[in-house]
Short mmCIF file of C-alpha atoms in Angstrom, two decimals:
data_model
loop_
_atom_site.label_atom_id
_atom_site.label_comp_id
_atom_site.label_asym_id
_atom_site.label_seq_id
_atom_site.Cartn_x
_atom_site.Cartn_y
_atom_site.Cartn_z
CA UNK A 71 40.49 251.46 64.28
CA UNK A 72 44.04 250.58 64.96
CA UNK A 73 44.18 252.37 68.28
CA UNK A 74 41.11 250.27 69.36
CA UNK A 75 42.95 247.28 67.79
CA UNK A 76 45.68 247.97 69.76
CA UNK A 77 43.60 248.31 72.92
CA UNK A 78 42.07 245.47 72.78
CA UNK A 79 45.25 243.68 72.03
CA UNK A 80 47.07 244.60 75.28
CA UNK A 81 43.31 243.89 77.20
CA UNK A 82 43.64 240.16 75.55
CA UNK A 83 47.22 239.94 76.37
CA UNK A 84 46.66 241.08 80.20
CA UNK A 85 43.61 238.76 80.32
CA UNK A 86 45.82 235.46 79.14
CA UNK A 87 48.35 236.75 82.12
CA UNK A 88 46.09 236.60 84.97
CA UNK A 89 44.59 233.01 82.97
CA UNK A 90 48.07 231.87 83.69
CA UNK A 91 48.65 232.55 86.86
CA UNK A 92 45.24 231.52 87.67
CA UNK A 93 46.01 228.16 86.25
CA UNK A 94 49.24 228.04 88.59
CA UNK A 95 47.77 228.59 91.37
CA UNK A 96 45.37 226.51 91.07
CA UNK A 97 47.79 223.72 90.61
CA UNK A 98 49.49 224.07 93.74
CA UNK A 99 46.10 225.08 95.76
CA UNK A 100 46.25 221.01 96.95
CA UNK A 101 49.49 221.07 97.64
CA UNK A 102 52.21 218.74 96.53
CA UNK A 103 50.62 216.31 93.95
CA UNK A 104 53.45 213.13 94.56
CA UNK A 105 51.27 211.68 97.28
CA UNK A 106 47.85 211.78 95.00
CA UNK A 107 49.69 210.59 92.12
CA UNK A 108 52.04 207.45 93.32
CA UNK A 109 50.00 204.80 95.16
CA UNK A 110 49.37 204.12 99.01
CA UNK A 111 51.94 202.25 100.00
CA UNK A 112 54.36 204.90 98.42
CA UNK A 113 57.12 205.64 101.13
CA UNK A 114 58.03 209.32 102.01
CA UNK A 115 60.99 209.08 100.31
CA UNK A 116 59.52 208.09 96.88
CA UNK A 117 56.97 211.09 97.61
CA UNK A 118 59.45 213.62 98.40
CA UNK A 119 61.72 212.50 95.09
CA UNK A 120 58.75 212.75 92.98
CA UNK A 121 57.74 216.20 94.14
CA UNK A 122 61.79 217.17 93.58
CA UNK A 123 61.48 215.88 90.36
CA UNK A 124 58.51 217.58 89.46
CA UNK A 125 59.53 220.84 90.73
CA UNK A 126 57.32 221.26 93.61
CA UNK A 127 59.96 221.29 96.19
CA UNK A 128 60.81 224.44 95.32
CA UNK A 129 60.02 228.04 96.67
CA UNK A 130 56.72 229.09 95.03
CA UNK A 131 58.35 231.84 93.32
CA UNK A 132 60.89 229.84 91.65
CA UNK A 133 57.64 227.86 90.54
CA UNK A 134 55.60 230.07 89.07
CA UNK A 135 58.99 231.61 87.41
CA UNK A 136 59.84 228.41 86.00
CA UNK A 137 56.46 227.98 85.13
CA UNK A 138 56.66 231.58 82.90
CA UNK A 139 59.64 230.60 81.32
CA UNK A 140 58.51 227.27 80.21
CA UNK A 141 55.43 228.60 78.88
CA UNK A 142 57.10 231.53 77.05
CA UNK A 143 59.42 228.25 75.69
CA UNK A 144 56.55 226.84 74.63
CA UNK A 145 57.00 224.08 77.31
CA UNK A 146 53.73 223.15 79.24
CA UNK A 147 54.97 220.08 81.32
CA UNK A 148 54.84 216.81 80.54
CA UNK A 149 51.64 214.48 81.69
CA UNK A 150 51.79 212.81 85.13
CA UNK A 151 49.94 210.19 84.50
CA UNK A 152 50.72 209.89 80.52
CA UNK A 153 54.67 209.38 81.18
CA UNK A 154 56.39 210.64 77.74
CA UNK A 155 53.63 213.08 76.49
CA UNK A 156 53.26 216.27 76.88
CA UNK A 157 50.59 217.84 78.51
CA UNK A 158 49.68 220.14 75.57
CA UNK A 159 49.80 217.25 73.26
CA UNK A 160 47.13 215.10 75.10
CA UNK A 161 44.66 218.95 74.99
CA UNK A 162 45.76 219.42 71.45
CA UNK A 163 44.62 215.93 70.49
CA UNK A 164 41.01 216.28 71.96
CA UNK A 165 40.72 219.86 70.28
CA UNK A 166 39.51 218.99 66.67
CA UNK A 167 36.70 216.87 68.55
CA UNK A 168 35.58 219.65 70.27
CA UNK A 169 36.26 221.85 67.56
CA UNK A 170 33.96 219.89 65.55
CA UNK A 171 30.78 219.77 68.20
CA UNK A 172 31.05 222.87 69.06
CA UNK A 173 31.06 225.02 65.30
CA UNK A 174 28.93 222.48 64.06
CA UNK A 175 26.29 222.78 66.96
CA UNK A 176 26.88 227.23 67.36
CA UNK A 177 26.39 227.51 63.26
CA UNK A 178 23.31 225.23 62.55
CA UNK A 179 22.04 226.68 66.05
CA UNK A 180 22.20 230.52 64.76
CA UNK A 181 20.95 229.77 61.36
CA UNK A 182 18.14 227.91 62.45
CA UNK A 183 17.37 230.74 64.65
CA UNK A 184 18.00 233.73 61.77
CA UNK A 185 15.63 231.24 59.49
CA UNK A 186 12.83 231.42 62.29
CA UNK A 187 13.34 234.93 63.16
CA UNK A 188 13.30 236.28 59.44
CA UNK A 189 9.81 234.00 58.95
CA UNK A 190 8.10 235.22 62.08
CA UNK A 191 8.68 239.13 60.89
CA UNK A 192 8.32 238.32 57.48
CA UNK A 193 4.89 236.51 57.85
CA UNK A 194 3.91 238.61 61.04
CA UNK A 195 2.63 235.63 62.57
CA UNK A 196 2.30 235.95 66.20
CA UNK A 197 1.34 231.90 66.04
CA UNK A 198 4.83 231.50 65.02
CA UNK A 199 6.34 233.64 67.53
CA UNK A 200 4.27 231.57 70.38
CA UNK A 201 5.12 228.36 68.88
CA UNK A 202 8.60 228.93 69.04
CA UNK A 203 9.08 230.63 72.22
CA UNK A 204 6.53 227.86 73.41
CA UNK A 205 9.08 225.52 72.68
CA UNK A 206 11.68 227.31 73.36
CA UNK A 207 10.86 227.81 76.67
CA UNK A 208 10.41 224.00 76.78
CA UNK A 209 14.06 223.13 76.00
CA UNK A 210 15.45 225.86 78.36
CA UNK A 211 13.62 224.27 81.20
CA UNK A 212 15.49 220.57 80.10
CA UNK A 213 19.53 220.66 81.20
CA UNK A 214 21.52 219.59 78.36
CA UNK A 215 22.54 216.29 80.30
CA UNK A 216 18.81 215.65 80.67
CA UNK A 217 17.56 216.52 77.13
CA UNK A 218 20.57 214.94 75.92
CA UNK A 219 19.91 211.50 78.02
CA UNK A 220 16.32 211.42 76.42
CA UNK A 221 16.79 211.88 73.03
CA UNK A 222 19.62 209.11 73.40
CA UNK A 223 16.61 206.99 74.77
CA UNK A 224 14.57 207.58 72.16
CA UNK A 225 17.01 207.45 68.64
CA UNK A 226 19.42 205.33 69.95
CA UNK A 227 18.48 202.79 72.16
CA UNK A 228 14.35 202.83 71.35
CA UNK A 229 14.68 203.54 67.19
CA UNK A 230 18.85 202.02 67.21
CA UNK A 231 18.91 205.44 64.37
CA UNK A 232 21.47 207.01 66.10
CA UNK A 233 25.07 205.64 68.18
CA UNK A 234 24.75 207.15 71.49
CA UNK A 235 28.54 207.13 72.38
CA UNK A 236 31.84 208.08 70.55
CA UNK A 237 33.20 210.11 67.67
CA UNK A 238 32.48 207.33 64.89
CA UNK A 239 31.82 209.61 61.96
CA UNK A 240 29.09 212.19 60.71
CA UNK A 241 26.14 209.85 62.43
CA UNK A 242 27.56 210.03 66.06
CA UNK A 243 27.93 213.85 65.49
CA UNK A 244 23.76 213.91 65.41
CA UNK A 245 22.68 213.46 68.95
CA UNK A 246 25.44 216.03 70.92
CA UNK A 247 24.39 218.27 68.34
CA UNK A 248 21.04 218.69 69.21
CA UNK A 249 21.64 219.08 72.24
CA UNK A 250 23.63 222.02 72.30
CA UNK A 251 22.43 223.49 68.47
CA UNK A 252 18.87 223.38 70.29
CA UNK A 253 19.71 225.22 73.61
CA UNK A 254 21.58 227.81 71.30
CA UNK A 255 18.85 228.25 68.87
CA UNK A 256 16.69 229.18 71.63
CA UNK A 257 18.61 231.90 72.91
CA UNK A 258 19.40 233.45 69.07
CA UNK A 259 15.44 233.58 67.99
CA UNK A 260 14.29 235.42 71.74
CA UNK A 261 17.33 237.97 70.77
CA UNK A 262 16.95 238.25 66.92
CA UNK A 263 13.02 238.42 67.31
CA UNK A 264 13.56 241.42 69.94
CA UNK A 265 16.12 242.90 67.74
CA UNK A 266 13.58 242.75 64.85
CA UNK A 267 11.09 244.22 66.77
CA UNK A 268 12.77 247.01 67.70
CA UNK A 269 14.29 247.79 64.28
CA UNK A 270 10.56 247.90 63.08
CA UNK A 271 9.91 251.28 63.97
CA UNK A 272 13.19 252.91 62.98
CA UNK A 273 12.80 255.76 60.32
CA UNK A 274 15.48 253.85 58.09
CA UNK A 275 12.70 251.43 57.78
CA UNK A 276 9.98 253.65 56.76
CA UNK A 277 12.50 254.99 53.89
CA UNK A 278 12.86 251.16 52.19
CA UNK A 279 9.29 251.44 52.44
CA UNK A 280 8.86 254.80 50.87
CA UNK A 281 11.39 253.52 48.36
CA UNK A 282 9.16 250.59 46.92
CA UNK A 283 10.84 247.77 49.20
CA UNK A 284 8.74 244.85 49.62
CA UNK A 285 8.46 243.68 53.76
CA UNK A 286 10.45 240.63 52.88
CA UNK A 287 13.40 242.62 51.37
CA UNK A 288 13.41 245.19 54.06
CA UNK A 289 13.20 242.31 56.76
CA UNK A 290 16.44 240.61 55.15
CA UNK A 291 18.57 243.31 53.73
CA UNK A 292 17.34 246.44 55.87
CA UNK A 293 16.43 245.21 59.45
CA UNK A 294 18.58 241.65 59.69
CA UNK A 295 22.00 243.11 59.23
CA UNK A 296 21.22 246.20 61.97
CA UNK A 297 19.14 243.52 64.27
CA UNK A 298 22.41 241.37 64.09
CA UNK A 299 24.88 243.56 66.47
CA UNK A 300 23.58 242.66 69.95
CA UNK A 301 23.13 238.93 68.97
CA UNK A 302 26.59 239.08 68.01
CA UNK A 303 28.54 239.81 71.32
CA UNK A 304 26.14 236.82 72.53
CA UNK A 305 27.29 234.95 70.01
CA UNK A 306 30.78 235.50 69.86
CA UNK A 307 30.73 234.89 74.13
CA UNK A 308 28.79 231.61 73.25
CA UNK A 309 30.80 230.47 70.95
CA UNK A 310 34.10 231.13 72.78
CA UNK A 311 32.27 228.93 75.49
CA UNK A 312 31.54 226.05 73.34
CA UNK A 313 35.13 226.04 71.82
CA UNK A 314 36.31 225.69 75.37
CA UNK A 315 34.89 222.32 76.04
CA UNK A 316 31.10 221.49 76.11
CA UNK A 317 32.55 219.45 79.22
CA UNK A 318 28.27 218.16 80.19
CA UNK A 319 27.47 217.32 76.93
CA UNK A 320 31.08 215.63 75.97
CA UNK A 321 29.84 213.38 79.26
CA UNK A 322 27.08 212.49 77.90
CA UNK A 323 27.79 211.17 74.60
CA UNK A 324 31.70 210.22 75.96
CA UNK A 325 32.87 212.73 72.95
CA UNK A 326 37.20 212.78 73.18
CA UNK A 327 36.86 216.69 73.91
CA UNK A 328 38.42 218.80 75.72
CA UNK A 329 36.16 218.55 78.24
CA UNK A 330 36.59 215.05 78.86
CA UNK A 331 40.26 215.13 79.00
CA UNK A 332 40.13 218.10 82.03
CA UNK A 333 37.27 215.64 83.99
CA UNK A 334 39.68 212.98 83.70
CA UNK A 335 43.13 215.37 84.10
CA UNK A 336 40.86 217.20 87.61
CA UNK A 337 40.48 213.34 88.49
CA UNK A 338 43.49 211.73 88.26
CA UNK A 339 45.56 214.55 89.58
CA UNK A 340 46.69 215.59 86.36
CA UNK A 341 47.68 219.00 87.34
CA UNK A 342 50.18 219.74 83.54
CA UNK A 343 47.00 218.28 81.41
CA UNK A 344 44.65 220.45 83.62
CA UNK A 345 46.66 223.40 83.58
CA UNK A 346 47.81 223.21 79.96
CA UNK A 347 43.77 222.58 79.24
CA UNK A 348 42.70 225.78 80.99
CA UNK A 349 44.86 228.20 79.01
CA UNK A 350 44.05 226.70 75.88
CA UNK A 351 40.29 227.29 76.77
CA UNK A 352 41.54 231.01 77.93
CA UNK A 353 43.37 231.70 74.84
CA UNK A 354 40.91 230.38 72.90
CA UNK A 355 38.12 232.82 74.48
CA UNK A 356 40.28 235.39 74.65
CA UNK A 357 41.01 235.26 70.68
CA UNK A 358 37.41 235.04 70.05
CA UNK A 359 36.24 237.90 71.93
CA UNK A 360 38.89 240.28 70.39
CA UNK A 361 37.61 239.25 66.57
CA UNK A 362 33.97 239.25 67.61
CA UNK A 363 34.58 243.26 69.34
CA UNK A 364 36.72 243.67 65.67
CA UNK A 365 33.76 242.72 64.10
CA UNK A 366 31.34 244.59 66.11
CA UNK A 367 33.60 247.84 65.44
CA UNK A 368 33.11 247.19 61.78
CA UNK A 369 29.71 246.76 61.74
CA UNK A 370 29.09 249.60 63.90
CA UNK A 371 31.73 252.62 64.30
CA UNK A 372 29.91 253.48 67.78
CA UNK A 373 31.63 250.85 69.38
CA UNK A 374 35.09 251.95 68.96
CA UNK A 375 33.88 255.14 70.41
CA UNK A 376 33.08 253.84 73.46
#
């Protein structure tokens, strides 16, 4: 285990790396930002100062240099547009927003799905099964932004149940959420019900028979736990995605994400926020993925192995 720790470790470490440079590049793929930044009737002088001042004059390996040092300093840039405040400040301060929307929304989405999966192999119902991949494959066909503009039609503006826009407190966290908890909770039931299915005719199964289980105990405490591997690498990717910055749905329901701060940072030029934005949403992926594989390993030995 600590060997595969280990490797998995340096893999996260040389995946943040190329995130980094990634982000650098990307930063100076438009070239020198002073013109976009000061206004039109900026002279050439006041656009060559600012891009001295900002560093972009230099050679591009003195940049991206620089750039490594600062980071390793802990120093992502200050804002360009936000004089005063740092660029990892403004990401930091959407975070817990995000943070919020997107746990909220990944755990009520799985446990819905676990709930439905568990019923439809504990009852054997194959009208459950239809009506929920029925309906499932009614909210895949919906993009978030679309599903997410109707049911703001219908709670907030036709009912007035529901605010539509903002962060304003456990109400306002409603709407985004079942958006994304619903598109989620699709995916988890179609995976947990094949899982199930599969796990059905293993001999382990037959034994907690043989052994006096009931179906409902061997559905819970026999099949669940061994049906739960492969939905948890989808998981753990999903979630890793969500933490990142739901950046349509934040749109939607103008949440202060992350998501909303990189639209705006990719907007206004921003190039710090956006870059100080993307390897937050790297490290942040990155981080996840190495405890989910942990986990996995736990679960299963085979997947050290491999």
């Amino acid at each position: 285990m600590t060997s595969y720790l280990i490797r998995r470790i340096i893999q996260a470490i040389l995946t943040l790396y190329i995130a980094v440079t990634v982000a650098f590049l990307l930063g100076r793929a438009t070239g020198k930002p002073a013109a976009l930044i000061l206004t039109e009737g900026a002279t050439p002088q006041q656009i060559h100062d600012l891009n001295e001042a900002l560093g972009f004059n230099d050679p591009l390996a003195g940049q991206y240099v620089n750039y490594l040092v600062g980071l390793f300093r802990g120093d992502f840039g200050l804002s360009y547009r936000n004089p005063g405040r740092g660029a990892i400040e403004i990401i930091l301060d959407r975070l817990p927003a995000t943070m919020t929307l997107a746990l909220t929304s990944f755990l009520i989405g799985l446990l819905l799905a676990v709930v439905a999966a568990v019923l439809i192999h504990i009852t054997g119902s194959r009208t459950l099964r239809a009506l929920f991949v029925w309906s499932g494959s009614l909210r895949q066909s919906l993009p978030d932004f679309f599903f997410g503009v109707v049911i703001v039609l219908i709670f907030s503006v036709a009912l007035g149940w529901l605010p539509s826009l903002g962060y304003s407190g456990t109400a306002s966290l409603v709407l985004p959420v079942a958006t994304i908890a619903t598109a989620q909770f699709v995916l988890y039931v179609r995976l947990l019900d094949s899982a199930l299915s599969e796990q059905s005719t293993e001999d382990y199964v037959r034994t907690a028979y043989a052994r006096g289980k009931g179906h409902a105990m061997v559905v819970a405490t026999e099949m669940l736990p061994n049906a739960f591997l492969p939905v948890l690498t989808v998981a753990g990717l999903n979630l890793a995605s969500l933490l990142g910055g739901t950046i349509i749905v934040e749109q939607v329901f103008a949440w202060p994400g992350v998501g909303g701060a990189l639209i705006g940072a990719v907007s206004q030029r921003d190039f710090a926020v956006v870059q100080a934005g993307l390897l937050v949403v790297a490290f942040i992926f990155v981080v996840v993925n190495v405890l989910v594989d942990v986990l996995s390993a736990v679960i299963d030995p085979r997947v050290k192995l491999s």
